[in-house]
Short mmCIF file of C-alpha atoms and ligand atoms in Angstrom, two decimals:
data_model
loop_
_atom_site.label_atom_id
_atom_site.label_comp_id
_atom_site.label_asym_id
_atom_site.label_seq_id
_atom_site.Cartn_x
_atom_site.Cartn_y
_atom_site.Cartn_z
CA MET A 28 0.00 0.01 0.01
CA LYS A 29 0.97 3.65 -0.24
CA ALA A 30 1.74 5.51 2.97
CA VAL A 31 3.35 8.77 4.08
CA THR A 32 6.73 8.01 5.62
CA TRP A 33 9.29 9.98 7.55
CA GLN A 34 12.72 9.86 5.95
CA GLY A 35 14.58 12.63 7.77
CA PRO A 36 14.06 16.16 9.12
CA ARG A 37 11.66 17.96 6.68
CA ASP A 38 11.63 14.93 4.39
CA MET A 39 8.28 13.13 4.12
CA ARG A 40 7.80 10.74 1.21
CA VAL A 41 4.93 8.64 -0.09
CA GLU A 42 6.29 5.09 -0.36
CA ASP A 43 5.08 1.57 -0.94
CA VAL A 44 5.11 -0.28 2.40
CA PRO A 45 3.70 -3.69 3.38
CA ASP A 46 -0.07 -3.83 4.02
CA PRO A 47 -1.02 -3.95 7.70
CA GLN A 48 -2.11 -7.37 9.05
CA ILE A 49 -4.23 -8.58 11.91
CA VAL A 50 -1.73 -9.31 14.71
CA ASP A 51 -3.89 -9.76 17.82
CA PRO A 52 -7.24 -11.53 17.61
CA THR A 53 -8.94 -8.26 18.75
CA ASP A 54 -7.49 -6.19 15.86
CA ALA A 55 -9.21 -4.84 12.80
CA VAL A 56 -7.85 -3.42 9.52
CA ILE A 57 -9.49 -0.40 7.96
CA ARG A 58 -9.39 1.04 4.53
CA VAL A 59 -8.65 4.70 5.11
CA THR A 60 -11.02 7.15 3.32
CA THR A 61 -9.93 10.47 4.89
CA THR A 62 -6.92 11.26 7.06
CA GLY A 63 -5.80 14.61 8.54
CA LEU A 64 -2.56 16.54 8.68
CA CYS A 65 -2.06 17.97 12.16
CA GLY A 66 0.14 20.58 13.87
CA SER A 67 1.47 17.64 15.93
CA ASP A 68 2.85 16.06 12.66
CA LEU A 69 4.95 19.22 12.28
CA HIS A 70 6.81 18.37 15.56
CA LEU A 71 7.86 15.10 13.89
CA TYR A 72 8.75 16.94 10.79
CA GLU A 73 11.61 18.62 12.60
CA PRO A 74 11.99 19.02 16.35
CA LEU A 75 11.26 15.41 17.31
CA ALA A 76 13.45 14.02 14.53
CA PRO A 77 15.79 12.26 17.04
CA PHE A 78 12.88 9.98 17.97
CA MET A 79 12.01 9.00 14.38
CA THR A 80 13.34 6.20 12.22
CA PRO A 81 13.44 6.52 8.44
CA GLY A 82 10.47 4.65 7.00
CA ASP A 83 8.12 5.35 9.94
CA VAL A 84 4.54 5.67 8.70
CA VAL A 85 3.02 8.89 10.15
CA GLY A 86 -0.49 10.30 10.66
CA HIS A 87 -2.95 9.99 13.47
CA GLU A 88 -6.25 11.42 12.22
CA PRO A 89 -7.86 8.61 10.15
CA MET A 90 -11.28 7.38 9.38
CA GLY A 91 -12.46 4.71 7.00
CA ILE A 92 -14.28 1.43 6.41
CA VAL A 93 -13.52 -1.84 8.24
CA GLU A 94 -11.94 -4.31 5.81
CA GLU A 95 -11.11 -7.21 8.11
CA VAL A 96 -11.61 -8.10 11.76
CA GLY A 97 -9.71 -10.57 13.97
CA PRO A 98 -11.36 -13.78 15.33
CA ASP A 99 -12.13 -12.30 18.78
CA VAL A 100 -13.82 -9.15 17.55
CA ARG A 101 -17.52 -9.23 18.47
CA ASP A 102 -19.22 -5.87 17.71
CA LEU A 103 -17.26 -4.34 14.82
CA LYS A 104 -18.21 -5.66 11.40
CA VAL A 105 -16.61 -5.62 7.98
CA GLY A 106 -18.14 -2.57 6.17
CA ASP A 107 -18.65 -0.45 9.33
CA ARG A 108 -17.73 3.22 8.97
CA VAL A 109 -15.34 4.28 11.81
CA VAL A 110 -13.16 7.13 13.08
CA VAL A 111 -9.99 6.03 14.87
CA PRO A 112 -8.92 8.02 17.96
CA PHE A 113 -5.20 8.89 17.91
CA ASN A 114 -4.52 7.39 21.41
CA VAL A 115 -4.16 3.60 21.14
CA SER A 116 -6.23 2.84 24.25
CA CYS A 117 -7.72 -0.38 25.53
CA GLY A 118 -10.80 0.99 27.27
CA SER A 119 -10.62 -1.39 30.19
CA CYS A 120 -7.46 -0.70 32.23
CA TRP A 121 -7.30 1.43 35.41
CA THR A 122 -6.61 4.69 33.60
CA CYS A 123 -8.95 4.12 30.66
CA SER A 124 -11.79 3.33 33.08
CA ARG A 125 -11.12 6.75 34.69
CA GLY A 126 -11.42 8.58 31.36
CA LEU A 127 -7.66 9.03 30.97
CA HIS A 128 -7.27 7.27 27.66
CA SER A 129 -4.06 9.10 26.84
CA GLN A 130 -2.44 7.37 29.82
CA CYS A 131 -3.73 3.79 28.95
CA GLU A 132 -1.76 1.44 31.14
CA THR A 133 -1.97 -1.38 28.54
CA THR A 134 -0.08 0.65 25.90
CA GLN A 135 2.01 2.95 28.08
CA ASN A 136 5.59 3.25 26.91
CA ARG A 137 7.44 2.65 30.16
CA GLU A 138 10.90 2.48 28.63
CA HIS A 139 10.52 6.16 27.63
CA GLY A 140 8.46 7.14 30.67
CA THR A 141 5.61 8.25 28.39
CA GLY A 142 1.87 7.62 28.25
CA ALA A 143 -0.35 5.64 25.88
CA SER A 144 0.97 4.73 22.44
CA LEU A 145 -0.17 7.12 19.67
CA LEU A 146 -0.78 6.37 16.05
CA GLY A 147 2.19 7.37 13.90
CA TYR A 148 4.04 9.25 16.61
CA SER A 149 7.71 8.31 17.06
CA LYS A 150 9.59 5.93 19.36
CA LEU A 151 8.46 7.98 22.33
CA TYR A 152 4.91 6.71 21.75
CA GLY A 153 5.29 3.17 20.63
CA GLN A 154 6.39 3.64 17.01
CA VAL A 155 2.88 2.52 15.89
CA PRO A 156 2.45 2.72 12.07
CA GLY A 157 0.22 5.71 11.43
CA GLY A 158 -2.91 6.62 9.45
CA GLN A 159 -1.65 8.70 6.50
CA ALA A 160 -1.91 5.45 4.54
CA GLU A 161 -4.26 3.41 2.43
CA PHE A 162 -4.86 0.84 5.24
CA LEU A 163 -4.39 0.86 9.03
CA ARG A 164 -4.21 -1.76 11.74
CA VAL A 165 -6.59 -0.83 14.55
CA GLN A 166 -6.06 -2.44 17.99
CA PHE A 167 -8.86 -3.03 20.48
CA ALA A 168 -11.38 -3.09 17.67
CA ASP A 169 -14.39 -3.51 19.92
CA PHE A 170 -13.60 -0.43 21.93
CA LEU A 171 -11.36 2.06 20.15
CA PRO A 172 -12.90 2.85 16.73
CA VAL A 173 -15.91 5.22 16.93
CA LYS A 174 -18.71 4.01 14.69
CA VAL A 175 -20.33 6.81 12.69
CA PRO A 176 -23.54 6.76 10.64
CA GLU A 177 -23.71 6.61 6.86
CA GLY A 178 -24.86 9.73 5.08
CA PRO A 179 -22.96 12.83 5.97
CA SER A 180 -19.50 13.30 4.32
CA ASP A 181 -16.25 12.23 5.96
CA ASP A 182 -15.57 15.90 6.86
CA ARG A 183 -18.37 15.76 9.34
CA PHE A 184 -16.72 13.03 11.40
CA VAL A 185 -12.98 12.89 10.72
CA TYR A 186 -12.15 15.50 13.35
CA LEU A 187 -13.32 13.10 16.11
CA SER A 188 -9.94 11.42 15.77
CA ASP A 189 -8.17 14.38 17.29
CA VAL A 190 -9.15 18.03 16.59
CA LEU A 191 -12.59 17.89 18.19
CA PRO A 192 -11.77 15.99 21.40
CA THR A 193 -8.51 17.97 21.81
CA ALA A 194 -10.30 21.30 21.44
CA TRP A 195 -13.17 20.08 23.61
CA GLN A 196 -10.83 18.87 26.40
CA GLY A 197 -8.99 22.23 26.07
CA VAL A 198 -12.20 24.17 26.69
CA ARG A 199 -13.31 21.85 29.55
CA TYR A 200 -9.91 22.22 31.24
CA ALA A 201 -9.97 25.99 30.68
CA ASP A 202 -13.12 26.06 32.82
CA VAL A 203 -14.18 29.55 31.68
CA PRO A 204 -16.50 31.10 34.32
CA ASP A 205 -19.93 32.31 33.29
CA GLY A 206 -19.61 35.69 31.63
CA GLY A 207 -15.85 35.12 31.52
CA THR A 208 -13.24 35.69 28.85
CA LEU A 209 -11.20 33.00 27.17
CA LEU A 210 -7.94 33.87 25.46
CA VAL A 211 -6.93 31.33 22.76
CA LEU A 212 -3.29 31.43 21.68
CA GLY A 213 -2.94 30.05 18.18
CA ALA A 214 -5.60 29.98 15.45
CA GLY A 215 -4.53 26.74 13.86
CA PRO A 216 -7.03 23.88 13.65
CA ILE A 217 -6.96 23.24 17.43
CA GLY A 218 -7.29 26.96 18.47
CA ASP A 219 -9.94 27.49 15.78
CA MET A 220 -12.06 24.52 16.90
CA ALA A 221 -11.66 25.45 20.60
CA THR A 222 -12.92 28.96 19.67
CA ARG A 223 -15.98 27.46 17.89
CA ILE A 224 -16.80 25.37 20.99
CA ALA A 225 -16.37 28.21 23.53
CA LEU A 226 -18.37 30.72 21.36
CA ARG A 227 -21.19 28.19 21.12
CA GLU A 228 -21.17 28.00 24.93
CA GLY A 229 -21.64 31.78 25.09
CA LYS A 230 -18.11 32.77 26.18
CA ARG A 231 -16.27 35.85 25.08
CA VAL A 232 -13.25 34.62 23.12
CA ILE A 233 -10.09 36.56 22.13
CA VAL A 234 -7.69 34.77 19.72
CA ALA A 235 -4.11 35.67 19.18
CA ASP A 236 -2.01 34.59 16.18
CA ARG A 237 0.04 36.24 13.44
CA VAL A 238 -1.35 34.57 10.28
CA PRO A 239 -3.98 36.94 8.76
CA GLU A 240 -6.30 34.30 7.22
CA ARG A 241 -6.40 32.32 10.42
CA LEU A 242 -7.35 35.45 12.45
CA ALA A 243 -9.92 36.39 9.75
CA ARG A 244 -11.54 32.99 9.97
CA VAL A 245 -12.12 33.10 13.76
CA ALA A 246 -13.20 36.78 13.55
CA ALA A 247 -15.90 35.76 11.14
CA LEU A 248 -17.13 33.35 13.78
CA GLY A 249 -17.50 36.15 16.37
CA ALA A 250 -14.17 36.06 18.15
CA GLU A 251 -12.14 39.17 18.92
CA THR A 252 -8.55 38.92 17.47
CA ILE A 253 -5.06 40.11 18.27
CA ASP A 254 -2.24 40.04 15.68
CA ILE A 255 0.75 39.27 17.96
CA ASP A 256 3.08 41.08 15.53
CA ALA A 257 1.05 44.25 15.69
CA VAL A 258 1.08 44.72 19.48
CA ASP A 259 4.07 45.60 21.68
CA ASP A 260 3.13 43.23 24.37
CA LEU A 261 0.35 40.62 24.25
CA GLY A 262 -0.21 40.48 28.01
CA THR A 263 -0.72 44.26 28.12
CA GLU A 264 -3.10 44.17 25.17
CA VAL A 265 -5.16 41.42 26.82
CA ARG A 266 -5.30 43.28 30.17
CA ASP A 267 -6.39 46.43 28.36
CA ARG A 268 -9.33 44.50 26.99
CA THR A 269 -10.29 42.87 30.26
CA ASP A 270 -10.57 45.62 32.95
CA GLY A 271 -6.80 45.51 33.56
CA ARG A 272 -6.92 41.94 35.02
CA GLY A 273 -6.20 39.50 32.18
CA ALA A 274 -8.24 36.64 30.71
CA ASP A 275 -10.10 34.35 33.10
CA SER A 276 -8.73 31.36 31.14
CA VAL A 277 -6.17 30.80 28.47
CA ILE A 278 -5.83 27.91 26.02
CA ASP A 279 -2.35 27.52 24.63
CA ALA A 280 -3.00 25.91 21.20
CA VAL A 281 0.54 26.62 19.93
CA GLY A 282 3.10 24.28 21.53
CA MET A 283 6.78 23.94 20.72
CA GLU A 284 6.47 25.41 17.17
CA ALA A 285 5.94 28.80 18.83
CA HIS A 286 7.17 31.76 16.94
CA GLY A 287 9.19 34.17 19.01
CA ASN A 288 12.40 32.49 20.22
CA PRO A 289 15.09 32.59 17.44
CA VAL A 290 17.75 31.15 19.69
CA ALA A 291 15.71 28.00 20.36
CA GLU A 292 14.94 27.75 16.68
CA LYS A 293 18.63 27.52 15.91
CA LEU A 294 19.16 24.94 18.66
CA ILE A 295 16.33 22.72 17.40
CA LYS A 296 17.95 22.75 13.96
CA ALA A 297 21.28 21.89 15.44
CA VAL A 298 19.93 18.99 17.53
CA GLY A 299 18.10 17.66 14.50
CA LEU A 300 21.47 17.31 12.78
CA LEU A 301 23.14 15.39 15.66
CA PRO A 302 23.28 11.59 15.66
CA ASP A 303 20.22 10.27 17.54
CA LYS A 304 22.21 8.83 20.43
CA LEU A 305 23.44 12.35 21.31
CA ALA A 306 20.27 14.15 20.29
CA GLU A 307 17.70 12.11 22.25
CA PRO A 308 18.96 12.92 25.76
CA LEU A 309 19.55 16.56 24.76
CA MET A 310 16.00 16.91 23.52
CA LEU A 311 14.51 15.21 26.60
CA LYS A 312 16.62 16.58 29.40
CA ALA A 313 18.04 19.94 28.37
CA GLY A 314 15.04 20.61 26.15
CA PHE A 315 15.07 23.13 23.39
CA ASP A 316 11.42 24.05 23.52
CA ARG A 317 10.18 27.33 22.34
CA LEU A 318 8.14 28.41 25.28
CA ALA A 319 7.05 31.78 23.91
CA ALA A 320 3.34 30.89 23.80
CA LEU A 321 3.30 29.30 27.34
CA HIS A 322 5.03 32.35 28.74
CA SER A 323 2.38 34.55 26.99
CA ALA A 324 -0.32 32.38 28.52
CA ILE A 325 1.04 32.75 32.02
CA ASP A 326 1.47 36.50 31.56
CA ALA A 327 -1.98 37.15 29.99
CA VAL A 328 -4.14 35.11 32.43
CA ARG A 329 -5.63 36.95 35.35
CA ARG A 330 -4.75 36.16 38.88
CA GLY A 331 -6.55 33.05 40.08
CA GLY A 332 -7.14 32.09 36.43
CA THR A 333 -6.69 28.85 34.58
CA VAL A 334 -4.20 27.92 31.88
CA SER A 335 -5.22 24.95 29.66
CA LEU A 336 -2.38 23.54 27.62
CA SER A 337 -3.28 21.78 24.39
CA GLY A 338 -0.05 22.63 22.62
CA VAL A 339 2.57 19.90 22.83
CA TYR A 340 5.95 20.68 24.37
CA GLY A 341 8.75 18.23 23.63
CA GLY A 342 11.65 18.44 26.04
CA ALA A 343 12.15 19.02 29.69
CA ALA A 344 12.27 22.61 28.59
CA ASP A 345 13.71 26.00 29.44
CA PRO A 346 13.19 26.87 33.08
CA MET A 347 9.45 27.51 33.68
CA PRO A 348 8.48 30.77 35.28
CA LEU A 349 7.52 28.79 38.35
CA PHE A 350 7.69 31.68 40.75
CA GLN A 351 5.30 33.69 38.65
CA MET A 352 2.96 30.74 38.27
CA PHE A 353 2.89 30.13 42.03
CA ASP A 354 2.60 33.76 42.87
CA LYS A 355 -0.39 34.15 40.53
CA GLN A 356 -2.05 31.07 42.03
CA LEU A 357 -2.62 29.54 38.64
CA GLN A 358 -4.32 26.33 37.71
CA LEU A 359 -2.50 24.69 34.90
CA ARG A 360 -4.16 21.70 33.16
CA MET A 361 -2.62 19.86 30.27
CA GLY A 362 -2.05 16.60 28.47
CA GLN A 363 -2.80 14.66 25.32
CA ALA A 364 -6.50 14.54 24.73
CA ASN A 365 -8.38 11.59 26.21
CA VAL A 366 -10.16 11.20 22.88
CA ARG A 367 -12.56 8.41 23.74
CA ARG A 368 -13.60 10.24 26.97
CA TRP A 369 -15.28 12.96 24.92
CA THR A 370 -16.51 11.34 21.67
CA ASP A 371 -19.97 10.54 23.01
CA ASP A 372 -20.41 14.13 24.34
CA ILE A 373 -19.42 15.55 20.92
CA MET A 374 -21.42 13.20 18.66
CA PRO A 375 -24.82 15.02 18.95
CA LEU A 376 -23.19 18.13 17.41
CA LEU A 377 -22.00 16.11 14.45
CA VAL A 378 -25.23 14.34 13.58
CA ASP A 379 -27.17 17.60 13.93
CA ASP A 380 -28.15 18.57 10.32
CA SER A 381 -27.20 22.21 10.94
CA ASP A 382 -23.54 21.21 11.55
CA PRO A 383 -23.15 23.69 14.44
CA LEU A 384 -19.34 23.44 14.55
CA GLY A 385 -18.94 23.97 10.79
CA THR A 386 -17.07 20.70 10.31
CA GLU A 387 -18.11 20.34 6.69
CA SER A 388 -16.17 23.47 5.68
CA PHE A 389 -13.39 23.24 8.28
CA ALA A 390 -10.73 21.79 5.93
CA THR A 391 -9.19 24.44 3.61
CA HIS A 392 -7.57 21.77 1.48
CA ARG A 393 -8.53 18.21 0.46
CA LEU A 394 -5.59 16.60 -1.39
CA PRO A 395 -4.54 13.18 -2.69
CA LEU A 396 -2.13 11.41 -0.40
CA SER A 397 0.56 11.74 -3.09
CA ASP A 398 0.59 15.51 -2.39
CA ALA A 399 1.60 14.95 1.27
CA PRO A 400 5.24 15.95 0.98
CA GLU A 401 4.31 19.41 -0.45
CA ALA A 402 1.41 19.73 1.95
CA TYR A 403 3.72 19.29 5.03
CA ALA A 404 6.05 22.00 3.66
CA LYS A 405 3.22 24.43 2.91
CA PHE A 406 1.36 23.77 6.16
CA ARG A 407 4.51 24.39 8.12
CA ALA A 408 5.19 27.61 6.19
CA LYS A 409 1.47 28.58 6.49
CA GLU A 410 1.32 29.22 2.73
CA ASP A 411 -1.58 28.97 0.32
CA GLY A 412 -4.21 29.89 3.01
CA MET A 413 -3.62 26.37 4.36
CA ILE A 414 -5.36 25.98 7.76
CA LYS A 415 -6.49 22.31 7.76
CA VAL A 416 -5.52 19.67 5.26
CA VAL A 417 -7.19 16.30 4.85
CA PHE A 418 -5.97 13.67 2.43
CA THR A 419 -7.88 11.15 0.32
CA PRO A 420 -5.68 8.02 0.18
P1 NAD B 21 -0.73 24.77 13.90
O1 NAD B 21 0.74 24.68 13.95
O2 NAD B 21 -1.43 24.84 12.63
O3 NAD B 21 -1.21 25.98 14.78
C1 NAD B 21 -0.41 26.71 15.66
C2 NAD B 21 -0.74 28.19 15.48
O4 NAD B 21 -0.03 28.96 16.51
C3 NAD B 21 -0.25 28.82 14.19
O5 NAD B 21 -1.35 29.40 13.51
C4 NAD B 21 0.82 29.81 14.54
O6 NAD B 21 0.90 30.91 13.68
C5 NAD B 21 0.39 30.18 15.94
N1 NAD B 21 1.47 30.75 16.78
C6 NAD B 21 2.83 30.48 16.70
N2 NAD B 21 3.47 31.13 17.74
C7 NAD B 21 2.55 31.80 18.42
C8 NAD B 21 2.59 32.63 19.54
N3 NAD B 21 3.76 32.91 20.17
N4 NAD B 21 1.40 33.15 20.05
C9 NAD B 21 0.20 32.89 19.45
N5 NAD B 21 0.10 32.07 18.31
C10 NAD B 21 1.27 31.55 17.86
O7 NAD B 21 -1.20 23.48 14.72
P2 NAD B 21 -2.57 22.86 15.36
O8 NAD B 21 -2.90 21.65 14.47
O9 NAD B 21 -3.62 23.84 15.59
O10 NAD B 21 -2.02 22.37 16.73
C11 NAD B 21 -1.71 23.26 17.76
C12 NAD B 21 -0.93 22.62 18.87
O11 NAD B 21 -1.78 21.61 19.48
C13 NAD B 21 0.32 21.82 18.43
O12 NAD B 21 1.37 21.97 19.41
C14 NAD B 21 -0.15 20.40 18.42
O13 NAD B 21 0.89 19.51 18.58
C15 NAD B 21 -1.05 20.42 19.62
N6 NAD B 21 -1.97 19.29 19.62
C16 NAD B 21 -2.19 18.71 20.84
C17 NAD B 21 -3.07 17.63 20.97
C18 NAD B 21 -3.37 17.06 22.33
O14 NAD B 21 -3.87 15.97 22.43
N7 NAD B 21 -3.04 17.78 23.44
C19 NAD B 21 -3.76 17.16 19.84
C20 NAD B 21 -3.53 17.80 18.62
C21 NAD B 21 -2.69 18.90 18.54
ZN1 ZN B 22 -3.59 15.57 15.32
ZN1 ZN B 23 -6.31 1.28 28.76
#
């Protein structure tokens, strides 16, 4: 089959790889019909290169049709239409039964000290072949895949794999008080979807980014916007708009690709060029994260407010402004989305004919899988008005 493979920093290629097989009796194999490109894939593209192996199949936002099921699969049938959550989670362990699917104890990666395995997401997360491919092996077939009805297009449902539950969890963790203001940092797919969810719940939402078309898109939904390049200081601008206090809650939907720290940018490039044996510990322990957005979040939140971190940070990082965090009595909540924890809560909004979250027009680009190498480069450079890309394998 054809699949998008990682070959080196900023080098994704569509290659022929072996078709996935049923390995465990509870597995299924799906034929992928739509599969997303995510800001998280950009971390693999460059900063997380030390944890990648040439040939790794990437992608973690797939949906499709069940082709084959293992002998112990009871409920899932060949022909079912499913979305596959990006956390490989069993549904029955101690953490899964507490709604913490991103920490699944059955698939945790103890040798790296990390949580549940993730589709297509490096050695740190199990090196599981990903979903930017024609076919995908799906573990825990009676629990993990979310069955979706026939009828509406794939665009309606595909974001259940990641974007929707991540944004949903971001908003839940942000815990915006009634009448309160939410600041969303980053107007990529995650920040944009979090904005839609919070606006629908009647919150005042301010979104900060620097890409004009991304800001325009959330402004059209009813958010206020801040172009971070047009203000001297983001925190001051937010306080000016919130009675001098700051936002009640902030969602960081940026992560380690943050713009604003040229020194760290150079270091990430340098680490990417080191042999993996040297680069891995450097990336994990010293950490070359770009913490610009997280620092903005901590600055722009009001005293007693909540910071909700959806953005992914890779290393052990630059020193955190811990004193300021403690002094401001912040609540900081974060983590990979517990996808399966939220999918039932979100589903009514997706089967609603009026499509209240605008999923049908959320993707700005639908491309054949063969265009993936160019799409990665353009998405990273934010060219061509590219906000969300989905591929048709
Ligand atoms: P994206 O890269 O398209 O969006 C990030 C946006 O942040 C861009 O529009 C960029 O211009 C903007 N930005 C950069 N620096 C900024 C700054 N200093 N202040 C404000 N905005 C800034 O990616 P995405 O797909 O929307 O993902 C966003 C983040 O969420 C990534 O870190 C991704 O890894 C993470 N993510 C986390 C989960 C999870 O489970 N927690 C799931 C999916 C994605
Ligand atoms: Zn994703
Ligand atoms: Zn589990």
